Coordinates of C-alpha atoms in Angstrom, one line a residue:
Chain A
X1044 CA 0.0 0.0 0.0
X1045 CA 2.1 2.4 0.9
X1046 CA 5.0 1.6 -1.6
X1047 CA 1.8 2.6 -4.4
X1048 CA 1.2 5.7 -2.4
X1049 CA 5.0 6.7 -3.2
X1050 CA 4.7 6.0 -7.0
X1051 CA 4.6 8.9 -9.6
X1052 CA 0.5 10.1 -9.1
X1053 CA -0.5 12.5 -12.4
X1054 CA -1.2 16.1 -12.1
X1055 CA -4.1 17.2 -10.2
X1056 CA -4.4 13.2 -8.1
X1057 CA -5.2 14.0 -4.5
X1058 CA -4.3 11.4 -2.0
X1059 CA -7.2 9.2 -0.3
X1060 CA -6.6 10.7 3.2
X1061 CA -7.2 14.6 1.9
X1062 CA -10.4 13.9 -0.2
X1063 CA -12.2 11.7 2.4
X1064 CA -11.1 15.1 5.8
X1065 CA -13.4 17.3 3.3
X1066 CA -16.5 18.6 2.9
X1067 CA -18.8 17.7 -0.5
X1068 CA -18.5 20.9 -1.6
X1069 CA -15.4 21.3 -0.7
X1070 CA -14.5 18.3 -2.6
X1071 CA -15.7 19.6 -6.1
X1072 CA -13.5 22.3 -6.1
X1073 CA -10.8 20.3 -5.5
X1074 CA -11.2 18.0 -8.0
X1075 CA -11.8 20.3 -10.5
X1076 CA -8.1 20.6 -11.6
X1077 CA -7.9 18.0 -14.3
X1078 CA -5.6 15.0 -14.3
X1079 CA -3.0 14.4 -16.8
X1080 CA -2.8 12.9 -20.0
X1081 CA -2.1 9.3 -19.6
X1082 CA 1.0 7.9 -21.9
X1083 CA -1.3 5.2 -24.5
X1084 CA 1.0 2.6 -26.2
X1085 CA 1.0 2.2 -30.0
X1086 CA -0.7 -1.1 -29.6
X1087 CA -3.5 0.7 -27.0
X1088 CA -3.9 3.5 -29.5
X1089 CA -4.4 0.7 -32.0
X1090 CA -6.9 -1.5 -30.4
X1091 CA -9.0 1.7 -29.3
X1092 CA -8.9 2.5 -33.5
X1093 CA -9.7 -0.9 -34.3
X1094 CA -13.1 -1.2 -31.8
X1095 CA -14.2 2.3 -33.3
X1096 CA -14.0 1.2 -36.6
X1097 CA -15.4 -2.0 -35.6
X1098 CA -18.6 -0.7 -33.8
X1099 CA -19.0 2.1 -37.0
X1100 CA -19.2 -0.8 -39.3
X1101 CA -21.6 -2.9 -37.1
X1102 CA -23.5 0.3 -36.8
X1103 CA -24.2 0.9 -40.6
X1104 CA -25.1 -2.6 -40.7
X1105 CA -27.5 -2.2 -37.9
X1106 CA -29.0 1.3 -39.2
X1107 CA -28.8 0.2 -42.7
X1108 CA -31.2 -2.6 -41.4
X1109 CA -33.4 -0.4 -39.7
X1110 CA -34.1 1.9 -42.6
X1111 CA -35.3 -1.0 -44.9
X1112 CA -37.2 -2.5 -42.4
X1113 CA -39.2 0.5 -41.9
X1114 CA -39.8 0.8 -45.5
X1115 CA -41.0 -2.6 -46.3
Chain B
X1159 CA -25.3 2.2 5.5
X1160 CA -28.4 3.8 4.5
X1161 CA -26.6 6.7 3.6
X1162 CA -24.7 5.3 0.8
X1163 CA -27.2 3.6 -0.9
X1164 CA -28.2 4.7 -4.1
X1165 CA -25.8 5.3 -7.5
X1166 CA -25.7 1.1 -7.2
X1167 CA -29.8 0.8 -6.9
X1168 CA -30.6 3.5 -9.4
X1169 CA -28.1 2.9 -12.0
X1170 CA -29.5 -1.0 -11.5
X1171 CA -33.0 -0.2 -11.0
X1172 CA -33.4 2.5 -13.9
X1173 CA -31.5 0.2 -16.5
X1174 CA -34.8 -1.7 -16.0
X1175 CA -36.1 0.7 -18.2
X1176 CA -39.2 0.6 -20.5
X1177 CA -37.1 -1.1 -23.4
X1178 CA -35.6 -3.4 -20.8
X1179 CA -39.2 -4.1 -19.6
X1180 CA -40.2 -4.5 -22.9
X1181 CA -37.4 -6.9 -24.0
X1182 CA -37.8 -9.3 -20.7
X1183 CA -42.0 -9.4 -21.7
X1184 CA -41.0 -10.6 -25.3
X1185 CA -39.0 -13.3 -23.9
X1186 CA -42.0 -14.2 -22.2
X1187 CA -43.8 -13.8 -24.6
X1188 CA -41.9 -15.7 -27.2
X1189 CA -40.4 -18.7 -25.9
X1190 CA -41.7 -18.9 -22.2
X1191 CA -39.8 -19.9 -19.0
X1192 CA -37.0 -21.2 -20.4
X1193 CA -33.3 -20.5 -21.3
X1194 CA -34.2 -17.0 -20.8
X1195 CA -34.6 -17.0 -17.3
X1196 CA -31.6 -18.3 -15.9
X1197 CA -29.7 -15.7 -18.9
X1198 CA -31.6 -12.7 -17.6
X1199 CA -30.0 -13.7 -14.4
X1200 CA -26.8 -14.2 -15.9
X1201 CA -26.9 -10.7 -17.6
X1202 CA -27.0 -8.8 -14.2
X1203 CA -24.2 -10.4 -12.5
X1204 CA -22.2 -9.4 -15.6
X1205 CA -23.7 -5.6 -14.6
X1206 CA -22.4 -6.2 -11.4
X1207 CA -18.6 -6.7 -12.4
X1208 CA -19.1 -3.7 -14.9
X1209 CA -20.8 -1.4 -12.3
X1210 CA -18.6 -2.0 -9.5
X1211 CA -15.6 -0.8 -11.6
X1212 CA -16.9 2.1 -12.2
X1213 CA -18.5 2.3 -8.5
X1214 CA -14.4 1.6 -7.8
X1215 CA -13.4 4.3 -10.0
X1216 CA -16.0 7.2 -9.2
X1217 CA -14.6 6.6 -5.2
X1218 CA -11.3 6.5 -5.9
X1219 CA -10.6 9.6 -8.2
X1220 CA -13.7 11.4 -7.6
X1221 CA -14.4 12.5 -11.3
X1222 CA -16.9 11.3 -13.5
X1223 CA -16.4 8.8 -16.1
X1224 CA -16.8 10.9 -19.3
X1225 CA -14.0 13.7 -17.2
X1226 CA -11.9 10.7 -16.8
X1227 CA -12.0 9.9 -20.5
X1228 CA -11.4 13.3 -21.2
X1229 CA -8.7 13.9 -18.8
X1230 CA -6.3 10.4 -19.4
X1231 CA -7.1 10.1 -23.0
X1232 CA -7.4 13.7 -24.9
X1233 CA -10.6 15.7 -25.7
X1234 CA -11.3 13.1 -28.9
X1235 CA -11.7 10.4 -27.2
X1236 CA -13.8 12.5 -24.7
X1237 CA -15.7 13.6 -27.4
X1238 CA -16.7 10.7 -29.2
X1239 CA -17.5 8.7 -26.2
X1240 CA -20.0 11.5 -25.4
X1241 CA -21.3 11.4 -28.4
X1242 CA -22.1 7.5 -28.3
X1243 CA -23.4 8.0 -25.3
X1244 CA -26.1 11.2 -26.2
X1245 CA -27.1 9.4 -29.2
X1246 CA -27.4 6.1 -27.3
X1247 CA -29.3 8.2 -24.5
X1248 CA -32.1 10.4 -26.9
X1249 CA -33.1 6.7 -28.6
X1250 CA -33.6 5.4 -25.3
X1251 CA -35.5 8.3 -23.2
X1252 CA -38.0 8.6 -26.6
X1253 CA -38.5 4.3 -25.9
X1254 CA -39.3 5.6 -21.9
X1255 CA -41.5 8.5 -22.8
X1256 CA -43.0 5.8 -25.0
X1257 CA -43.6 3.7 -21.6
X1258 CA -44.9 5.5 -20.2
X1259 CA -47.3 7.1 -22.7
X1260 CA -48.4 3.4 -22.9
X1261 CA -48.9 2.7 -19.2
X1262 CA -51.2 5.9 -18.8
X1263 CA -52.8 5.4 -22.2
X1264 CA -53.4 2.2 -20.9
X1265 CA -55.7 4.9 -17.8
X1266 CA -57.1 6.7 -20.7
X1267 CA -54.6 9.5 -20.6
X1268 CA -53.8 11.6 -23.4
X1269 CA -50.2 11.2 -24.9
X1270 CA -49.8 15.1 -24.5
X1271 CA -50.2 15.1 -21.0
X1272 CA -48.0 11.8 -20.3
X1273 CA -45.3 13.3 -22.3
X1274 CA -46.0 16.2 -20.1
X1275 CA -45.7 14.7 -16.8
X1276 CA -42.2 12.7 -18.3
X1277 CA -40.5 15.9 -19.3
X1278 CA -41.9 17.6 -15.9
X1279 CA -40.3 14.5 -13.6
X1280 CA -37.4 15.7 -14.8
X1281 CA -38.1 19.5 -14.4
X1282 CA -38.7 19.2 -10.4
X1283 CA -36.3 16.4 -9.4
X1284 CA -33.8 18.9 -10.5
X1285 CA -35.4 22.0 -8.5
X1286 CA -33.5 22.4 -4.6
X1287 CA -30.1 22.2 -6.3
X1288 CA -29.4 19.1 -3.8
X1289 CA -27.9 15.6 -5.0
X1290 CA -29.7 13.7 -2.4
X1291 CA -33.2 15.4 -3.5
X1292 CA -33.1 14.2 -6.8
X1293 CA -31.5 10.6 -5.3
X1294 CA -34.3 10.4 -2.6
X1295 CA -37.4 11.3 -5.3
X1296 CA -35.3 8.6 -7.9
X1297 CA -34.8 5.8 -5.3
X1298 CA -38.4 6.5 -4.2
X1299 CA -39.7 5.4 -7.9
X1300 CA -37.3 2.9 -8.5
X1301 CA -38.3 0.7 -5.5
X1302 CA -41.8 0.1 -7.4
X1303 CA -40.2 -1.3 -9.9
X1304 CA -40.6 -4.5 -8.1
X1305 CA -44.5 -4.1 -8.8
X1306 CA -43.8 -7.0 -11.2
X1307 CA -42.7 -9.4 -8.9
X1308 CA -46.1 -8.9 -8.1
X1309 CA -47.4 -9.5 -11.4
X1310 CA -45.5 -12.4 -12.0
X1311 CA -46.8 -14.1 -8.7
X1312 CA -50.6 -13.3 -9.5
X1313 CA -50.0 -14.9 -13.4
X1314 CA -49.2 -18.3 -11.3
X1315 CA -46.4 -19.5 -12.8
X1316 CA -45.6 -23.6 -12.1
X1317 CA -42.6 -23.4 -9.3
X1318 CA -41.6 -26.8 -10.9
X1319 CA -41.2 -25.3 -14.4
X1320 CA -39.2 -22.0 -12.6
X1321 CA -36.6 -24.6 -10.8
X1322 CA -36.4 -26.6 -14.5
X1323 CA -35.4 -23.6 -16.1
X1324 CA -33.3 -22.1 -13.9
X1325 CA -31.0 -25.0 -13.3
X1326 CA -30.9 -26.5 -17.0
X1327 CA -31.5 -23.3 -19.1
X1328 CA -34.2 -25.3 -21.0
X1329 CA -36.8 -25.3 -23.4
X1330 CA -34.1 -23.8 -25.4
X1331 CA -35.3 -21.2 -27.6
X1332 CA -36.7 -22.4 -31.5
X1333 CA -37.4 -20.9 -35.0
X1334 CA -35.7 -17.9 -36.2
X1335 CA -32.6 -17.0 -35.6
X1336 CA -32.6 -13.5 -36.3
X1337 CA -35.5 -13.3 -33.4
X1338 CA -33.6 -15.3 -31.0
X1339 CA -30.6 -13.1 -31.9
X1340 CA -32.2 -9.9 -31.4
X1341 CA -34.0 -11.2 -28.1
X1342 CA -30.7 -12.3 -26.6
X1343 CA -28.7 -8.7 -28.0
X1344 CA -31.7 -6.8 -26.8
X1345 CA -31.9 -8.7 -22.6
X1346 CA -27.8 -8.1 -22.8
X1347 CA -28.6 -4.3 -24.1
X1348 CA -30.9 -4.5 -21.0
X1349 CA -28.9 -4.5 -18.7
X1350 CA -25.1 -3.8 -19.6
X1351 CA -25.1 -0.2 -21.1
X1352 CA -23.2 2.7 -21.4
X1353 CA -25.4 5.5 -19.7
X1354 CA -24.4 3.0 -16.5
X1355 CA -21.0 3.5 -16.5
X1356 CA -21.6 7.4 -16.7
X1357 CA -24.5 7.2 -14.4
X1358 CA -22.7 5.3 -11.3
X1359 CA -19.5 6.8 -11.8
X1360 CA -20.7 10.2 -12.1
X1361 CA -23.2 9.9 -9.0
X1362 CA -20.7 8.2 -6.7
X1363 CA -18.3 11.0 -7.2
X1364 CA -21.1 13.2 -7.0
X1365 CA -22.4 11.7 -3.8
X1366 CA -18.7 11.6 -2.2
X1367 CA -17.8 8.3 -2.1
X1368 CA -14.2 7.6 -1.4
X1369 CA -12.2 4.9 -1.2
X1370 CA -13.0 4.4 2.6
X1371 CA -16.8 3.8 0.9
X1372 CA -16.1 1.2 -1.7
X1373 CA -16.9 -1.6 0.5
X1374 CA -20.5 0.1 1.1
X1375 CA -20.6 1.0 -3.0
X1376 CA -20.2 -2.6 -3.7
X1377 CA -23.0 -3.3 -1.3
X1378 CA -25.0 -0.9 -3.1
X1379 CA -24.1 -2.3 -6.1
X1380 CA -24.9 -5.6 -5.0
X1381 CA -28.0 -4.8 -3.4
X1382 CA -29.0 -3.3 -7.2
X1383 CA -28.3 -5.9 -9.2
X1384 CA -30.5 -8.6 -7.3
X1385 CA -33.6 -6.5 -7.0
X1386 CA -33.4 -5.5 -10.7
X1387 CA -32.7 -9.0 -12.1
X1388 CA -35.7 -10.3 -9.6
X1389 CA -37.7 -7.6 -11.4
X1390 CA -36.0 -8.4 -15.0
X1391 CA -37.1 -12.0 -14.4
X1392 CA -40.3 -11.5 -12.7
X1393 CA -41.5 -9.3 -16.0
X1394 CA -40.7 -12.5 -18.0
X1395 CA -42.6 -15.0 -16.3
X1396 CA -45.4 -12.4 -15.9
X1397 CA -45.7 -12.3 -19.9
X1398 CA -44.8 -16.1 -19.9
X1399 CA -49.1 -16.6 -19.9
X1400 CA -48.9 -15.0 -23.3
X1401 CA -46.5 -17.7 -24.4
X1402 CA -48.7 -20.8 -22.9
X1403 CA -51.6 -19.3 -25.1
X1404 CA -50.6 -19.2 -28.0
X1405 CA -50.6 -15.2 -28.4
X1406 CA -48.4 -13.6 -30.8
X1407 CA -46.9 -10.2 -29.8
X1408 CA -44.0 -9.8 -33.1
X1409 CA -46.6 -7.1 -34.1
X1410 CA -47.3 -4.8 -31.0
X1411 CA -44.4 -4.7 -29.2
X1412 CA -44.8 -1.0 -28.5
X1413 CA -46.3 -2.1 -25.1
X1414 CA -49.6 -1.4 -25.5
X1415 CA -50.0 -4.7 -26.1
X1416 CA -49.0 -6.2 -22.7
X1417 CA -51.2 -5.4 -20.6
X1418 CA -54.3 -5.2 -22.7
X1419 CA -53.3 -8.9 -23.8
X1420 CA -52.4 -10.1 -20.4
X1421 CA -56.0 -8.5 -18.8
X1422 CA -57.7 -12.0 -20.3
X1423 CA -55.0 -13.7 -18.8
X1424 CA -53.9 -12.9 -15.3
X1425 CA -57.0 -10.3 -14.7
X1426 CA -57.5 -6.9 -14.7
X1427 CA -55.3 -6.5 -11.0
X1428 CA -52.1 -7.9 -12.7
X1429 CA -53.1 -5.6 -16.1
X1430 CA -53.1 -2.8 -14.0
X1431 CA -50.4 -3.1 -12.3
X1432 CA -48.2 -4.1 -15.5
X1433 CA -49.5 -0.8 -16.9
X1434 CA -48.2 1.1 -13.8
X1435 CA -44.9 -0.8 -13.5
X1436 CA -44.1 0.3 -17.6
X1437 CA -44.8 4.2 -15.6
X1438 CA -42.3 3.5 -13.0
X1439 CA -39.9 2.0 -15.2
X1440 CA -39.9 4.4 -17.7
X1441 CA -40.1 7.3 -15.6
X1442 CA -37.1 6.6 -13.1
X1443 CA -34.8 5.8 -16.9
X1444 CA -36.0 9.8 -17.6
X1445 CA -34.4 10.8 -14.3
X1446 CA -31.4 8.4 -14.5
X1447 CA -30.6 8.8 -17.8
X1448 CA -31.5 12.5 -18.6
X1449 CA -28.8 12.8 -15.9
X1450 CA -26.3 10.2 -17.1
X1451 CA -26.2 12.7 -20.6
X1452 CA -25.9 15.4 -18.1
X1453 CA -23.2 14.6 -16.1
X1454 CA -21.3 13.3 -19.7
X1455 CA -22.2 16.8 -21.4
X1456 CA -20.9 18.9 -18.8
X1457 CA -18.1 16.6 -17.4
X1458 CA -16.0 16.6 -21.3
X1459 CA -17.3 20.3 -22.2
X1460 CA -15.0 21.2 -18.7
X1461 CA -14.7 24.0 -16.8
X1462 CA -18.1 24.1 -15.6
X1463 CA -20.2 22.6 -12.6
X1464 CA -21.3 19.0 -13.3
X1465 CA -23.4 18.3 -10.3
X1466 CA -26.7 17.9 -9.0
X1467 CA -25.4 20.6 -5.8
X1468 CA -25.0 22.9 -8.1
X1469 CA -27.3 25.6 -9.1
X1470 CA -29.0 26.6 -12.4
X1471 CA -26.2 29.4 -12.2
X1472 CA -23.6 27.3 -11.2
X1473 CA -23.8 24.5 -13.6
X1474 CA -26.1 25.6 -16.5
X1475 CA -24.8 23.2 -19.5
X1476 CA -25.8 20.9 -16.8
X1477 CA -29.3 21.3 -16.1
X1478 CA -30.3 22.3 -19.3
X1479 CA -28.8 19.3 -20.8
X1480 CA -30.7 17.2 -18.0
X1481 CA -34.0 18.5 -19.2
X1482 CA -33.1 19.3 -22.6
X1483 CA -32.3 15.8 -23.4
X1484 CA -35.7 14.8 -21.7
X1485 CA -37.5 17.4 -23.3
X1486 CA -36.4 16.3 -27.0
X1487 CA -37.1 12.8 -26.4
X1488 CA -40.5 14.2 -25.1
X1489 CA -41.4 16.6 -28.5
X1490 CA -40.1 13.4 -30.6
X1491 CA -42.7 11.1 -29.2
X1492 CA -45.4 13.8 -30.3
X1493 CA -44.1 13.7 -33.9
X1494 CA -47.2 12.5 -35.4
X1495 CA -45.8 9.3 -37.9
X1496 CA -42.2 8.8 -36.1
X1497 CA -42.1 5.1 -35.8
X1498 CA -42.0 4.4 -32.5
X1499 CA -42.2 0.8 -32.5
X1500 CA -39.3 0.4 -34.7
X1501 CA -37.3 2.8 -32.0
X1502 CA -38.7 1.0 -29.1
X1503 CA -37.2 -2.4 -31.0
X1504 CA -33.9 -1.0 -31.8
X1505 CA -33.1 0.9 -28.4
X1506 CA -31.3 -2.1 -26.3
X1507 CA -30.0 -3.5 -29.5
X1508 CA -27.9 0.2 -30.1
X1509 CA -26.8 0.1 -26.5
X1510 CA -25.4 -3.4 -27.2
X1511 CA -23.5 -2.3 -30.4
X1512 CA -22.2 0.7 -28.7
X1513 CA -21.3 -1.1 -25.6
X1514 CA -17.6 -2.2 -26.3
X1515 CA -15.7 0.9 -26.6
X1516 CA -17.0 2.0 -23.3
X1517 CA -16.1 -1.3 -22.1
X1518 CA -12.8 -0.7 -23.4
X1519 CA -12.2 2.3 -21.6
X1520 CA -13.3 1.3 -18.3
X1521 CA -10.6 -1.5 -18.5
X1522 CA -7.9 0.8 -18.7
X1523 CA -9.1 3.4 -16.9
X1524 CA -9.7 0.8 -14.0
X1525 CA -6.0 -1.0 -14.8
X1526 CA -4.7 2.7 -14.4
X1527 CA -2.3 2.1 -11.5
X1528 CA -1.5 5.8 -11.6
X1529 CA -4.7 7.1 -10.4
X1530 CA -6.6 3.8 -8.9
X1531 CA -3.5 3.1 -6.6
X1532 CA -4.0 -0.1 -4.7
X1533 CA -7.7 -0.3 -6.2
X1534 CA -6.9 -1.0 -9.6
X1535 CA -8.7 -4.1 -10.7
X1536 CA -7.8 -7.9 -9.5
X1537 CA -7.0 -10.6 -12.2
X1538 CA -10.3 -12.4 -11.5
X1539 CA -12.1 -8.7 -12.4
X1540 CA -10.2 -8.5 -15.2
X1541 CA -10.6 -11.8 -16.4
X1542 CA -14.2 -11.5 -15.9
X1543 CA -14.4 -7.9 -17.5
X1544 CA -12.7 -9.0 -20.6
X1545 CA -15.1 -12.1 -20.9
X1546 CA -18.2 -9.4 -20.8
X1547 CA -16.8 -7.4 -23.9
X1548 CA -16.0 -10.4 -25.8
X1549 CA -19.1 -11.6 -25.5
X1550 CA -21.3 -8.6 -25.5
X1551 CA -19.3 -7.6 -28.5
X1552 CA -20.1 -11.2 -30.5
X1553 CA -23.8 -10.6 -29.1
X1554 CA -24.6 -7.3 -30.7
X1555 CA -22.3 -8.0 -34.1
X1556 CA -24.4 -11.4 -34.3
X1557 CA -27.7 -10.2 -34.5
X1558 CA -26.5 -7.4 -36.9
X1559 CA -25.0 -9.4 -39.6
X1560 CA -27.8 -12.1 -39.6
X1561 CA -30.0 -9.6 -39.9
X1562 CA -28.5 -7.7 -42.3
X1563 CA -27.6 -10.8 -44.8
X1564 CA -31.4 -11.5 -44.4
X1565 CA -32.7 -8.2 -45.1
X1566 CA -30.3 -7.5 -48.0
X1567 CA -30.8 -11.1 -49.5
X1568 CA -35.3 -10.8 -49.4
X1569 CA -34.2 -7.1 -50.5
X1570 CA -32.0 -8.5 -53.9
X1571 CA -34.8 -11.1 -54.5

């Protein structure tokens, strides 16, 4: 546990023990400050590509679908 | 413990939306107490794993799912999710508005005034500017979503023929297999979809859970899953009568025909009280998933308030696209000659196809060691997570290229 607490956080991460001491509204200001980008591998970048173009395609088959069956 | 129920019983609760309702009754319907009583079951424990990662995430970094997306993997990815996720979202508020325009037609009201009283649900839950106002009128309407537990125990289904199918997943479903297809995309679009992943994430941040709470969250979560899939299966072996009799419902399947078809049936009690469950179930969806778009909306646009305690001045890309959303859905509905069965058909199915990116996501979001810590999901959860997509993926891409080979094929002849 405490050898993860020590590892590199991104910007704008606030530890456990601060976000649970405040108060709700307290607690969306902090976390307003956005966290950094995170590093994607060529092979995530890739698979993310692949699923959209995946999903577009079964999409068109399911619209394409749709539209005739609301014609006939 | 009271206190921290809630983003696990609504997001569970409101997923059994009209469509979802609608989807479980065809079941029913179609090929009776069978293989798709035990799968129903099977459906929501695979919402649990899903839900309790992003439960888990929501406690842990406090931001919303969509913000999280946007944040760790650049505003395009933000973006499109969103978008997924709106257009996902309008189809399926226009398929609840259509619930419950059915259940009070079903009382004789006017479609103008149940569209009315949808779009105005979502008008006052919003009023007082307080997360646990809205959560406390949502929960209140999502409890009577068990009203078909009800429905199913006064349609007196055999206990012998419940045990059968829920231990050998038998009769197994026969003839066509673009119905059985579309039946099994539409119950898994029922209950794994991506307005739950923005919804529970978004509302446990929203609500405060941290890390301290996740024990409690998965409670919730817990606590969610088995009332809904009760419900979920309780709607099927209500409509299971319609099955036994020989009644076919391929041609009103808008939900009218339901309770009108089960009053012969199961009597006018049950009829009734089908008709008011399709109300509830569509009108806690409005609330949960006018919200869900909210939260998404305002969470990637950024630098404005995304919550439920903030005011119309605070957070006002927020609140008007909670009841903006609800209100197109609403003016759709009254389009006279918008084909609302064919919507009301194609709603789980979309959330199905539309499901594996987000599915994507939450897996590395949830494997993100850099902001999940010592949270970040077990092997068993991954395991189990990767399994889901896979097969919800297969499910959805399934049904669409049967059904489009058959369609293009009767359209070439």
């Amino acid at each position: 546990m405490m050898q993860h607490e020590a590892e590199y956080r991104p910007e704008g991460y606030h530890e456990s023990q601060l976000i649970e001491s405040l108060e709700p509204d307290q607690l969306v200001a902090a976390v307003a400050k956005p966290l950094s980008r995170l590093r994607l591998s060529r092979p995530v970048r890739i698979a993310l590509w692949a699923v959209r173009v995946f999903v577009l395609t079964i999409s068109l088959l399911v619209i394409y679908t749709f539209i005739v069956q609301l014609t006939e | 413990m009271w206190l921290l129920l809630g983003p696990g019983v609504l997001a569970m609760l409101g997923e059994n939306d009209g469509p979802s309702i609608l989807s479980y009754a065809f079941s029913g319907a179609t090929y009776g107490v069978g293989f798709f009583l035990p799968f129903i079951a099977v459906t929501f424990a695979a919402a649990y794993i899903v839900q309790e990662m992003s439960m888990r995430l929501g406690a842990v970094t406090h931001r919303g799912y969509g913000e999280l997306i946007f944040q760790r993997f650049g505003p395009f990815w933000g973006w499109v999710s969103a978008a997924d996720l709106f257009v996902t979202n309008l189809i399926t508020l226009i398929t609840e508005v259509i619930a419950i325009r059915i259940g009070m037609g079903f009382f004789g009201i006017s479609a103008p005034i149940a569209v009315a009283c949808a779009v105005g649900l979502v008008v006052l839950s919003a009023c007082g500017s307080r997360y646990s106002r809205w959560e406390r009128i949502a929960m209140g309407l999502a409890l009577f979503n068990l009203v078909f537990v009800a429905v199913a125990i006064l349609a007196h289904p055999s206990p012998l023929a419940l045990g059968h199918a829920l231990l050998t997943w038998t009769p197994f479903p026969q003839g066509s297999t673009s119905v059985f297809l579309l039946i099994l995309a539409s119950n898994i679009g029922a209950t794994v979809t991506p307005w739950m992943l923005f919804f529970q994430q978004s509302a446990s941040a929203d609500k405060g859970l941290t890390p301290r709470d996740i024990p409690q969250g998965r409670l919730d979560t817990l606590i969610g899953t088995v009332l809904a899939a009760v419900a979920g299966c309780a709607t099927l072996v209500a409509a299971a009568p319609l099955y036994t009799h020989h009644v076919d419902m391929s041609q009103d399947l808008s939900g009218s025909g339901f309770p009108q078809a089960l009053l012969p049936l199961i009597g006018r009690p049950a009829a009734v009280l089908f008709a008011l469950g399709l109300i509830e179930a569509g009108a806690v969806a409005m609330l949960t998933i006018s919200a869900s778009t909210a939260y998404a909306v305002s969470e990637v646009a950024g630098g404005v308030g995304h919550s439920f305690n903030h005011s119309l001045r605070e957070a006002p890309l927020f609140h008007a696209a909670n009841i903006g959303v609800a209100a197109m859905a609403g003016a759709i509905v009254l389009i006279p000659g918008t084909p609302l069965l064919a919507i009301a058909l194609n709603a789980n199915l979309l959330a199905t196809v539309l499901m594996p990116p987000a599915l994507v996501f939450l897996l590395i979001l949830a494997n993100d060691r850099e902001i999940m810590g010592s949270n970040i999901n077990s092997r068993v959860t991954n395991f189990l997570g990767i399994l889901i997509t896979a097969l919800v993926t297969a499910a959805g891409s399934a049904y669409a290229i049967v059904a489009f080979m058959e369609t293009f094929h009767s359209k070439g002849h």
